[in-house]
Short mmCIF file of C-alpha atoms and ligand atoms in Angstrom, two decimals:
data_model
loop_
_atom_site.label_atom_id
_atom_site.label_comp_id
_atom_site.label_asym_id
_atom_site.label_seq_id
_atom_site.Cartn_x
_atom_site.Cartn_y
_atom_site.Cartn_z
CA MET A 139 0.00 0.00 0.00
CA ARG A 140 1.12 3.56 -0.58
CA ASN A 141 -0.05 6.80 1.07
CA GLN A 142 1.58 10.21 1.05
CA ILE A 143 1.40 10.59 4.84
CA CYS A 144 1.13 7.76 7.36
CA ILE A 145 -0.22 8.98 10.72
CA ILE A 146 0.44 6.80 13.78
CA GLY A 147 -2.25 7.23 16.48
CA GLY A 148 -5.95 8.00 16.23
CA GLY A 149 -6.31 10.34 19.21
CA PRO A 150 -7.24 13.99 18.68
CA SER A 151 -3.82 14.87 17.15
CA GLY A 152 -3.83 12.11 14.53
CA LEU A 153 -7.50 12.50 13.58
CA LEU A 154 -7.30 16.29 13.25
CA LEU A 155 -4.10 16.08 11.21
CA CYS A 156 -5.69 13.53 8.89
CA LEU A 157 -8.76 15.71 8.36
CA LEU A 158 -6.75 18.88 7.67
CA LEU A 159 -4.52 17.05 5.17
CA ARG A 160 -7.46 15.35 3.43
CA ARG A 161 -9.25 18.70 3.14
CA ALA A 162 -6.15 19.92 1.24
CA GLY A 163 -6.33 16.91 -1.09
CA LEU A 164 -3.44 14.97 0.48
CA ASP A 165 -3.62 11.23 0.86
CA ALA A 166 -3.27 10.57 4.61
CA ILE A 167 -4.04 7.37 6.55
CA VAL A 168 -4.37 6.82 10.33
CA LEU A 169 -3.19 3.67 12.15
CA GLU A 170 -4.67 3.29 15.67
CA GLN A 171 -3.90 0.35 17.91
CA ARG A 172 -7.13 0.51 19.97
CA SER A 173 -10.80 0.15 19.05
CA ARG A 174 -12.88 3.26 18.42
CA ASP A 175 -14.99 2.55 21.53
CA TYR A 176 -11.85 2.41 23.66
CA VAL A 177 -10.59 5.76 22.35
CA LEU A 178 -14.01 7.35 22.92
CA ALA A 179 -14.23 6.04 26.50
CA ARG A 180 -11.17 8.02 27.62
CA ILE A 181 -12.30 11.04 29.67
CA ARG A 182 -9.73 13.80 29.32
CA ALA A 183 -9.61 17.45 28.42
CA GLY A 184 -12.51 19.85 28.63
CA VAL A 185 -11.19 23.35 27.94
CA LEU A 186 -10.61 24.46 24.33
CA GLU A 187 -8.70 27.61 23.43
CA GLN A 188 -10.13 29.85 20.72
CA GLY A 189 -7.29 28.71 18.42
CA LEU A 190 -8.46 25.09 18.58
CA VAL A 191 -12.10 26.10 18.12
CA ASP A 192 -11.09 28.08 15.02
CA ILE A 193 -9.19 25.10 13.58
CA LEU A 194 -12.13 22.76 14.20
CA ARG A 195 -14.45 25.23 12.45
CA ALA A 196 -12.02 25.59 9.53
CA ALA A 197 -11.84 21.79 9.29
CA GLY A 198 -15.64 21.65 9.04
CA VAL A 199 -16.26 20.04 12.44
CA GLY A 200 -17.48 23.08 14.36
CA LYS A 201 -21.27 22.64 14.17
CA ARG A 202 -21.97 20.55 17.28
CA LEU A 203 -19.28 22.44 19.19
CA GLU A 204 -21.04 25.72 18.40
CA ALA A 205 -24.41 24.32 19.47
CA GLU A 206 -23.34 22.43 22.60
CA GLY A 207 -20.08 24.07 23.80
CA PHE A 208 -20.15 26.65 26.59
CA THR A 209 -18.25 29.91 26.37
CA HIS A 210 -16.40 30.82 29.56
CA ASP A 211 -15.27 34.41 29.92
CA GLY A 212 -13.35 33.82 33.14
CA THR A 213 -12.41 31.48 35.97
CA LEU A 214 -12.32 31.64 39.75
CA ILE A 215 -9.20 30.96 41.80
CA VAL A 216 -9.76 30.39 45.53
CA ALA A 217 -6.47 29.80 47.30
CA HIS A 218 -4.65 30.60 50.51
CA GLY A 219 -7.50 32.73 51.82
CA GLN A 220 -7.83 34.77 48.62
CA ARG A 221 -10.57 34.75 46.00
CA VAL A 222 -9.52 36.02 42.57
CA HIS A 223 -11.80 36.16 39.58
CA ILE A 224 -9.77 36.18 36.37
CA ASP A 225 -11.87 37.93 33.75
CA PHE A 226 -10.43 36.55 30.49
CA LYS A 227 -12.73 38.60 28.32
CA ALA A 228 -12.03 41.95 29.98
CA LEU A 229 -8.29 41.32 30.26
CA THR A 230 -7.58 39.78 26.83
CA GLY A 231 -10.75 40.11 24.74
CA LYS A 232 -10.80 36.30 24.45
CA SER A 233 -12.69 33.38 26.02
CA VAL A 234 -12.37 29.58 26.21
CA THR A 235 -14.93 26.93 25.24
CA ILE A 236 -16.01 24.01 27.41
CA TYR A 237 -16.47 20.96 25.18
CA GLY A 238 -15.10 17.53 26.03
CA GLN A 239 -12.15 15.96 24.23
CA THR A 240 -14.38 12.90 23.84
CA GLU A 241 -16.84 14.99 21.81
CA VAL A 242 -14.06 16.54 19.69
CA THR A 243 -12.80 13.03 18.93
CA ARG A 244 -16.30 11.79 18.08
CA ASP A 245 -16.88 14.74 15.70
CA LEU A 246 -13.54 14.04 13.99
CA TYR A 247 -14.34 10.32 13.55
CA ASP A 248 -17.78 11.14 12.12
CA GLU A 249 -16.36 13.59 9.58
CA LEU A 250 -13.50 11.27 8.58
CA ASP A 251 -16.09 8.50 8.05
CA ARG A 252 -18.25 10.82 5.98
CA ILE A 253 -15.41 11.72 3.61
CA GLY A 254 -14.18 8.11 3.49
CA ALA A 255 -10.76 8.75 5.06
CA PRO A 256 -8.99 5.54 6.13
CA VAL A 257 -8.67 5.10 9.92
CA LEU A 258 -7.48 1.56 10.68
CA HIS A 259 -8.27 0.42 14.22
CA GLY A 260 -6.60 -2.57 15.85
CA ALA A 261 -3.24 -1.92 14.10
CA GLU A 262 -0.73 -4.02 16.09
CA GLY A 263 3.04 -3.84 16.27
CA VAL A 264 3.30 -0.57 14.33
CA THR A 265 6.97 -0.05 13.41
CA ILE A 266 8.51 2.87 11.51
CA HIS A 267 11.36 2.07 9.10
CA GLY A 268 13.74 4.31 7.19
CA ALA A 269 12.59 7.59 8.81
CA ALA A 270 15.98 9.16 8.07
CA THR A 271 15.88 8.08 4.41
CA ASP A 272 13.90 9.42 1.44
CA ALA A 273 11.67 6.35 1.40
CA PRO A 274 10.19 5.57 4.86
CA HIS A 275 7.70 2.77 5.42
CA VAL A 276 5.55 1.50 8.26
CA THR A 277 4.79 -2.14 9.07
CA PHE A 278 2.00 -3.51 11.30
CA ARG A 279 -0.50 -6.35 11.69
CA HIS A 280 -4.15 -5.74 10.93
CA ASP A 281 -7.02 -8.26 10.72
CA GLY A 282 -4.49 -11.08 11.16
CA GLN A 283 -2.36 -9.96 8.20
CA ASP A 284 1.09 -8.40 7.99
CA ARG A 285 0.78 -5.04 6.26
CA ARG A 286 3.19 -2.42 4.89
CA ILE A 287 2.58 1.21 3.98
CA ASP A 288 5.15 3.09 1.92
CA CYS A 289 4.90 6.84 2.35
CA ASP A 290 6.62 10.22 1.95
CA TYR A 291 6.24 11.26 5.59
CA VAL A 292 5.32 9.68 8.93
CA ALA A 293 3.45 11.68 11.60
CA GLY A 294 3.94 10.34 15.13
CA CYS A 295 0.67 11.22 16.91
CA ASP A 296 0.69 8.18 19.20
CA GLY A 297 0.77 9.83 22.63
CA PHE A 298 3.30 9.55 25.42
CA HIS A 299 3.53 5.73 25.35
CA GLY A 300 3.55 5.23 21.57
CA PRO A 301 6.53 4.02 19.51
CA SER A 302 7.17 7.13 17.35
CA ARG A 303 9.29 9.17 19.77
CA ARG A 304 11.42 6.11 20.60
CA THR A 305 12.09 5.57 16.89
CA ILE A 306 14.33 8.65 17.07
CA PRO A 307 17.78 7.39 18.17
CA GLU A 308 18.37 8.12 21.85
CA LYS A 309 21.57 10.02 21.18
CA LEU A 310 19.65 12.51 18.97
CA ARG A 311 16.89 13.13 21.55
CA ARG A 312 17.10 15.61 24.39
CA GLN A 313 14.47 14.93 27.04
CA PHE A 314 13.42 17.26 29.82
CA GLU A 315 11.26 15.86 32.58
CA HIS A 316 9.80 17.00 35.88
CA VAL A 317 7.65 14.54 37.82
CA TYR A 318 5.35 16.01 40.50
CA PRO A 319 4.95 14.12 43.79
CA PHE A 320 1.17 13.67 43.41
CA GLY A 321 -1.61 12.79 40.98
CA TRP A 322 -5.14 13.98 40.18
CA LEU A 323 -8.10 11.84 41.15
CA GLY A 324 -10.92 12.77 38.76
CA ILE A 325 -14.61 11.91 38.86
CA LEU A 326 -17.39 12.46 36.38
CA SER A 327 -20.90 12.77 37.85
CA GLU A 328 -24.35 13.56 36.55
CA THR A 329 -24.68 16.59 38.79
CA PRO A 330 -24.88 20.32 37.98
CA PRO A 331 -21.54 22.20 37.92
CA LEU A 332 -20.58 24.07 41.09
CA GLN A 333 -20.51 27.46 39.30
CA HIS A 334 -21.02 28.68 35.78
CA GLU A 335 -17.20 28.93 35.50
CA LEU A 336 -14.37 26.61 36.59
CA VAL A 337 -13.15 26.89 40.17
CA TYR A 338 -9.44 26.22 40.88
CA ALA A 339 -8.85 25.75 44.63
CA GLY A 340 -5.52 25.77 46.46
CA HIS A 341 -5.73 24.45 50.02
CA ASP A 342 -3.30 23.17 52.66
CA ARG A 343 -4.88 19.73 52.21
CA GLY A 344 -4.18 19.88 48.47
CA PHE A 345 -5.47 21.24 45.18
CA ALA A 346 -9.05 20.80 43.92
CA LEU A 347 -10.74 21.69 40.65
CA CYS A 348 -14.46 21.94 39.92
CA SER A 349 -14.99 21.64 36.19
CA MET A 350 -17.80 20.45 33.95
CA ARG A 351 -18.82 19.04 30.60
CA ASN A 352 -22.36 20.44 30.39
CA ALA A 353 -25.26 21.70 32.54
CA GLY A 354 -25.91 18.20 33.92
CA LEU A 355 -22.41 16.73 33.92
CA SER A 356 -19.61 17.74 36.29
CA ARG A 357 -15.92 16.88 36.29
CA HIS A 358 -14.09 17.35 39.59
CA TYR A 359 -10.49 16.67 40.58
CA LEU A 360 -8.52 16.30 43.83
CA GLN A 361 -4.75 16.29 44.34
CA VAL A 362 -3.91 12.87 45.84
CA PRO A 363 -0.66 11.13 46.84
CA LEU A 364 0.87 8.91 44.12
CA THR A 365 0.41 5.93 46.41
CA ASP A 366 -3.42 6.29 46.38
CA GLU A 367 -5.51 4.01 44.19
CA VAL A 368 -8.98 4.59 42.77
CA GLY A 369 -10.33 1.84 45.05
CA ASP A 370 -9.17 3.83 48.10
CA TRP A 371 -11.70 6.57 47.31
CA SER A 372 -15.44 5.96 47.77
CA ASP A 373 -17.70 8.61 46.25
CA ALA A 374 -18.60 9.79 49.75
CA ALA A 375 -14.91 10.24 50.66
CA PHE A 376 -14.31 12.17 47.43
CA TRP A 377 -17.16 14.62 48.02
CA ALA A 378 -16.25 15.10 51.68
CA GLU A 379 -12.64 15.92 50.77
CA LEU A 380 -13.68 18.25 47.95
CA ARG A 381 -15.94 20.13 50.39
CA ARG A 382 -13.05 20.55 52.83
CA ARG A 383 -10.86 22.13 50.14
CA LEU A 384 -13.47 24.72 49.08
CA PRO A 385 -14.47 27.91 50.91
CA ALA A 386 -17.59 27.27 53.06
CA ASP A 387 -20.02 29.20 50.82
CA LEU A 388 -18.95 27.22 47.73
CA ALA A 389 -18.87 23.91 49.63
CA ASP A 390 -22.49 24.54 50.65
CA GLN A 391 -23.51 24.92 46.99
CA LEU A 392 -21.89 21.66 45.87
CA VAL A 393 -24.41 19.13 44.57
CA THR A 394 -23.12 15.57 44.97
CA GLY A 395 -24.14 12.28 43.34
CA PRO A 396 -22.76 8.92 42.24
CA SER A 397 -19.63 8.97 40.07
CA ILE A 398 -19.91 7.50 36.58
CA GLU A 399 -16.14 7.48 36.01
CA LYS A 400 -13.22 7.69 38.42
CA SER A 401 -9.53 7.63 37.58
CA ILE A 402 -6.12 8.80 38.80
CA ALA A 403 -3.58 10.49 36.51
CA PRO A 404 0.01 11.20 37.60
CA LEU A 405 1.30 14.71 36.82
CA ARG A 406 4.44 15.36 34.83
CA SER A 407 6.07 17.97 32.65
CA PHE A 408 7.98 16.37 29.75
CA ILE A 409 9.44 17.70 26.51
CA SER A 410 11.43 15.75 23.92
CA GLU A 411 13.52 17.71 21.40
CA PRO A 412 13.64 17.83 18.42
CA MET A 413 10.14 17.00 17.19
CA ARG A 414 11.51 15.74 13.90
CA TRP A 415 13.89 13.06 12.67
CA GLY A 416 14.27 12.98 8.89
CA ARG A 417 10.80 12.26 7.53
CA LEU A 418 9.26 11.47 10.93
CA PHE A 419 7.44 14.37 12.66
CA LEU A 420 6.05 14.20 16.21
CA ALA A 421 2.90 16.02 17.35
CA GLY A 422 0.94 16.23 20.62
CA ASP A 423 1.56 14.01 23.65
CA ALA A 424 4.07 11.94 21.63
CA ALA A 425 6.52 14.83 22.09
CA HIS A 426 5.40 16.54 25.28
CA ILE A 427 3.24 16.23 28.40
CA VAL A 428 2.03 19.06 30.63
CA PRO A 429 0.35 18.76 34.02
CA PRO A 430 -3.40 19.39 33.47
CA THR A 431 -3.54 22.47 35.75
CA GLY A 432 -3.41 24.96 32.87
CA ALA A 433 -5.67 22.88 30.55
CA LYS A 434 -2.99 22.97 27.85
CA GLY A 435 -2.38 19.37 26.65
CA LEU A 436 -5.04 19.09 23.96
CA ASN A 437 -4.55 22.71 22.96
CA LEU A 438 -0.82 22.17 22.42
CA ALA A 439 -1.58 19.06 20.38
CA ALA A 440 -3.79 21.29 18.21
CA SER A 441 -1.13 23.94 17.63
CA ASP A 442 1.43 21.26 16.69
CA VAL A 443 -1.06 19.76 14.26
CA TRP A 444 -1.83 23.14 12.78
CA TYR A 445 1.86 23.94 12.17
CA LEU A 446 2.51 20.43 10.79
CA SER A 447 -0.53 20.34 8.50
CA GLN A 448 0.28 23.76 7.03
CA ALA A 449 3.94 22.75 6.59
CA LEU A 450 3.06 19.51 4.79
CA ILE A 451 0.53 21.28 2.57
CA ALA A 452 3.21 23.90 1.69
CA ARG A 453 5.72 21.11 1.01
CA TYR A 454 3.46 19.47 -1.57
CA ALA A 455 2.92 22.92 -3.12
CA GLY A 456 6.71 23.25 -3.54
CA ASP A 457 7.74 25.23 -0.43
CA ALA A 458 9.90 23.16 1.97
CA GLU A 459 10.71 25.96 4.45
CA PRO A 460 7.77 25.53 6.89
CA LEU A 461 8.51 21.80 7.22
CA GLU A 462 12.18 22.57 7.95
CA ALA A 463 11.03 25.09 10.59
CA TYR A 464 8.33 22.83 12.11
CA SER A 465 10.20 21.48 15.14
CA ALA A 466 11.57 24.85 16.27
CA ARG A 467 8.25 26.61 15.68
CA ALA A 468 6.22 24.02 17.60
CA LEU A 469 8.74 23.78 20.46
CA SER A 470 8.73 27.52 21.04
CA ARG A 471 5.00 27.40 21.84
CA VAL A 472 5.33 24.09 23.72
CA TRP A 473 7.92 25.54 26.13
CA LYS A 474 5.77 28.59 26.86
CA ALA A 475 2.67 26.50 27.58
CA SER A 476 4.78 24.12 29.70
CA ARG A 477 6.06 27.06 31.72
CA PHE A 478 2.50 28.23 32.32
CA SER A 479 1.24 24.75 33.32
CA TRP A 480 4.21 24.30 35.65
CA SER A 481 3.67 27.71 37.29
CA MET A 482 -0.09 27.12 37.80
CA THR A 483 0.73 23.71 39.29
CA ARG A 484 3.36 25.24 41.60
CA MET A 485 1.03 28.01 42.74
CA LEU A 486 -1.99 25.87 43.59
CA HIS A 487 -0.83 22.44 44.82
CA SER A 488 0.42 21.49 48.21
CA PHE A 489 4.10 20.42 48.42
CA PRO A 490 4.45 19.42 52.08
CA ALA A 491 8.00 18.09 51.61
CA GLU A 492 9.16 21.57 50.55
CA GLY A 493 8.34 23.23 53.84
CA ALA A 494 7.00 26.55 55.07
CA PHE A 495 9.00 28.84 52.76
CA LEU A 496 7.34 27.53 49.60
CA ALA A 497 3.92 27.61 51.26
CA ARG A 498 4.37 31.31 52.09
CA MET A 499 5.62 32.03 48.58
CA GLN A 500 2.52 30.37 47.14
CA ALA A 501 0.26 32.44 49.37
CA THR A 502 2.19 35.58 48.40
CA GLU A 503 1.85 34.76 44.72
CA VAL A 504 -1.94 34.48 45.02
CA GLU A 505 -2.06 37.70 47.06
CA TYR A 506 -0.04 39.44 44.35
CA LEU A 507 -2.37 38.03 41.68
CA ALA A 508 -5.39 39.33 43.61
CA GLY A 509 -3.97 42.85 43.71
CA SER A 510 -2.35 43.20 40.31
CA GLN A 511 -4.14 43.58 37.02
CA ALA A 512 -0.83 42.98 35.23
CA ALA A 513 -0.47 39.57 36.95
CA GLN A 514 -4.08 38.70 36.13
CA THR A 515 -3.54 39.68 32.48
CA ALA A 516 -0.44 37.46 32.29
CA LEU A 517 -2.41 34.51 33.66
CA ALA A 518 -5.40 35.21 31.40
CA GLU A 519 -3.38 35.55 28.17
CA ASN A 520 -1.72 32.20 28.83
CA TYR A 521 -4.98 30.49 29.84
CA VAL A 522 -6.89 31.61 26.73
CA GLY A 523 -3.88 30.54 24.63
CA LEU A 524 -0.83 32.27 23.22
CA PRO A 525 -1.09 33.05 19.49
CA TYR A 526 0.07 30.44 16.94
P1 RFL B 262 -3.51 10.74 22.81
O1 RFL B 262 -4.86 11.29 23.14
O2 RFL B 262 -2.78 9.99 23.87
O3 RFL B 262 -3.70 9.80 21.54
C1 RFL B 262 -2.65 8.99 21.07
C2 RFL B 262 -3.27 7.82 20.32
O4 RFL B 262 -2.21 6.98 19.82
C3 RFL B 262 -2.59 5.63 20.02
N1 RFL B 262 -1.40 4.78 20.05
C4 RFL B 262 -1.03 3.97 19.04
N2 RFL B 262 -1.58 3.79 17.82
C5 RFL B 262 -0.96 2.87 17.02
N3 RFL B 262 0.13 2.15 17.39
C6 RFL B 262 0.69 2.31 18.60
N4 RFL B 262 1.74 1.57 18.97
C7 RFL B 262 0.11 3.27 19.48
N5 RFL B 262 0.40 3.69 20.74
C8 RFL B 262 -0.52 4.60 21.06
C9 RFL B 262 -3.35 5.65 21.35
O5 RFL B 262 -4.21 4.53 21.50
C10 RFL B 262 -4.14 6.95 21.22
O6 RFL B 262 -5.40 6.77 20.65
O7 RFL B 262 -2.53 11.89 22.29
P2 RFL B 262 -2.86 13.17 21.38
O8 RFL B 262 -3.73 12.78 20.20
O9 RFL B 262 -1.57 13.84 21.14
O10 RFL B 262 -3.79 14.10 22.29
C11 RFL B 262 -3.29 14.67 23.48
C12 RFL B 262 -4.42 14.87 24.50
O11 RFL B 262 -5.13 13.65 24.62
C13 RFL B 262 -3.90 15.30 25.87
O12 RFL B 262 -2.86 16.25 25.73
C14 RFL B 262 -5.01 15.94 26.76
O13 RFL B 262 -5.99 15.00 27.06
C15 RFL B 262 -4.42 16.48 28.06
N6 RFL B 262 -5.44 16.99 28.99
C16 RFL B 262 -6.01 18.24 28.81
N7 RFL B 262 -5.67 19.00 27.76
C17 RFL B 262 -6.27 20.21 27.54
O14 RFL B 262 -5.92 20.88 26.56
N8 RFL B 262 -7.26 20.70 28.37
C18 RFL B 262 -7.67 19.99 29.45
O15 RFL B 262 -8.60 20.43 30.14
C19 RFL B 262 -7.02 18.72 29.73
N9 RFL B 262 -7.39 17.98 30.79
C20 RFL B 262 -5.85 16.20 30.08
C21 RFL B 262 -6.83 16.74 30.97
C22 RFL B 262 -5.32 14.93 30.29
C23 RFL B 262 -5.73 14.18 31.38
N10 RFL B 262 -5.17 12.88 31.51
C24 RFL B 262 -5.89 11.74 31.88
C25 RFL B 262 -3.83 12.61 31.03
C26 RFL B 262 -7.24 16.01 32.07
C27 RFL B 262 -6.69 14.74 32.29
C28 RFL B 262 -7.15 14.03 33.53
C1 PHB B 263 -11.36 19.21 32.78
O1 PHB B 263 -12.53 19.66 32.71
O2 PHB B 263 -11.13 17.99 32.61
C2 PHB B 263 -10.24 20.12 33.07
C3 PHB B 263 -10.45 21.49 33.11
C4 PHB B 263 -9.42 22.34 33.41
C5 PHB B 263 -8.16 21.83 33.67
C6 PHB B 263 -7.93 20.47 33.63
C7 PHB B 263 -8.98 19.59 33.33
O3 PHB B 263 -7.16 22.69 34.00
#
């Protein structure tokens, strides 16, 4: 088989890249190791920057998002005795949209089906060959048969655990990693959201976040030790702990109910440079991970995919420069979003091992934020998304 671009991974990065390339008349294929139901069962991001919303609209998958997504013009930070409302709209003129990653993925699958784009599920043992040559190819097993795709370019969109990044020889990769000493326990419940906007809470007992998917579906998170397991947390224990970490007036408004999903995610910051080796290009979680505190992971995947799609389209039109510049261009935005996610994580989580000095610095940072429009603007412009 031959395709111009072979995309490894059918998460949001791979599916969006495939759609953008197909819209430009390029022959892209997606290889995904899991089933579609498995991919759609993963509960992840919920906050979309305007940049991602614009790309989805441009790709022709903005209809349901426009009808069902919620515009948020701000967020509330309650931490260390302070309450700071960050008014995105007033400070930056921009907003964010609440629409689940699951829904974005579903819309992308539906549109790729409609236009007949090939997305092969259950692709096993995907291996990239000859990435540093002019004639790469990818081998895998599908429906019990050994298959081979010859292509011009390979896009590694296979997430943190996928094979693409590791195809780049170790001596050519520079990896930067910071592992945080806690995870996030998240639950999804069919209860109304705490407030119209998201509430980020910093408390001595640990961080908490009250988020949502829609008017009847809430997504809440608690900072938990890495040693905790989902089975350690009954729904009642989760709600009781969340209440403790919120100011009394907000805790009183919290509507509780049974969880319909519960999971723990460890937090890390990770960046692998460069995002290119020969004809292999990495995008999204395959190249970088941010802690979820700034809601940046999916949005960074989208900016990578935008740069890469435009670069590949230019390449087939005869201009190789954007593809040459891809890694540096993407990494510049990745580092800035990683800095923001790291600083939000530092400001709002509890780090008991680091002692009283850090705790006072965190409280001082929130106090400064509360009193400075410049600090609020800096937070807001990062939260709504730096320009591409
Ligand atoms: P994904 O979503 O991991 O998809 C990669 C796909 O590659 C497949 N794959 C393979 N396919 C073929 N062969 C192989 N050998 C393969 N190995 C893997 C996988 O099955 C999968 O389908 O990466 P992608 O597409 O780059 O998308 C990245 C985003 O999913 C991620 O950054 C966000 O979910 C992060 N994130 C958030 N991002 C935001 O922008 N806003 C948020 O509010 C937000 N909240 C979150 C989050 C991530 C979380 N978790 C669980 C990590 C909240 C949480 C709790
Ligand atoms: C979510 O709704 O899942 C969510 C929202 C904001 C974040 C992280 C996760 O910062």
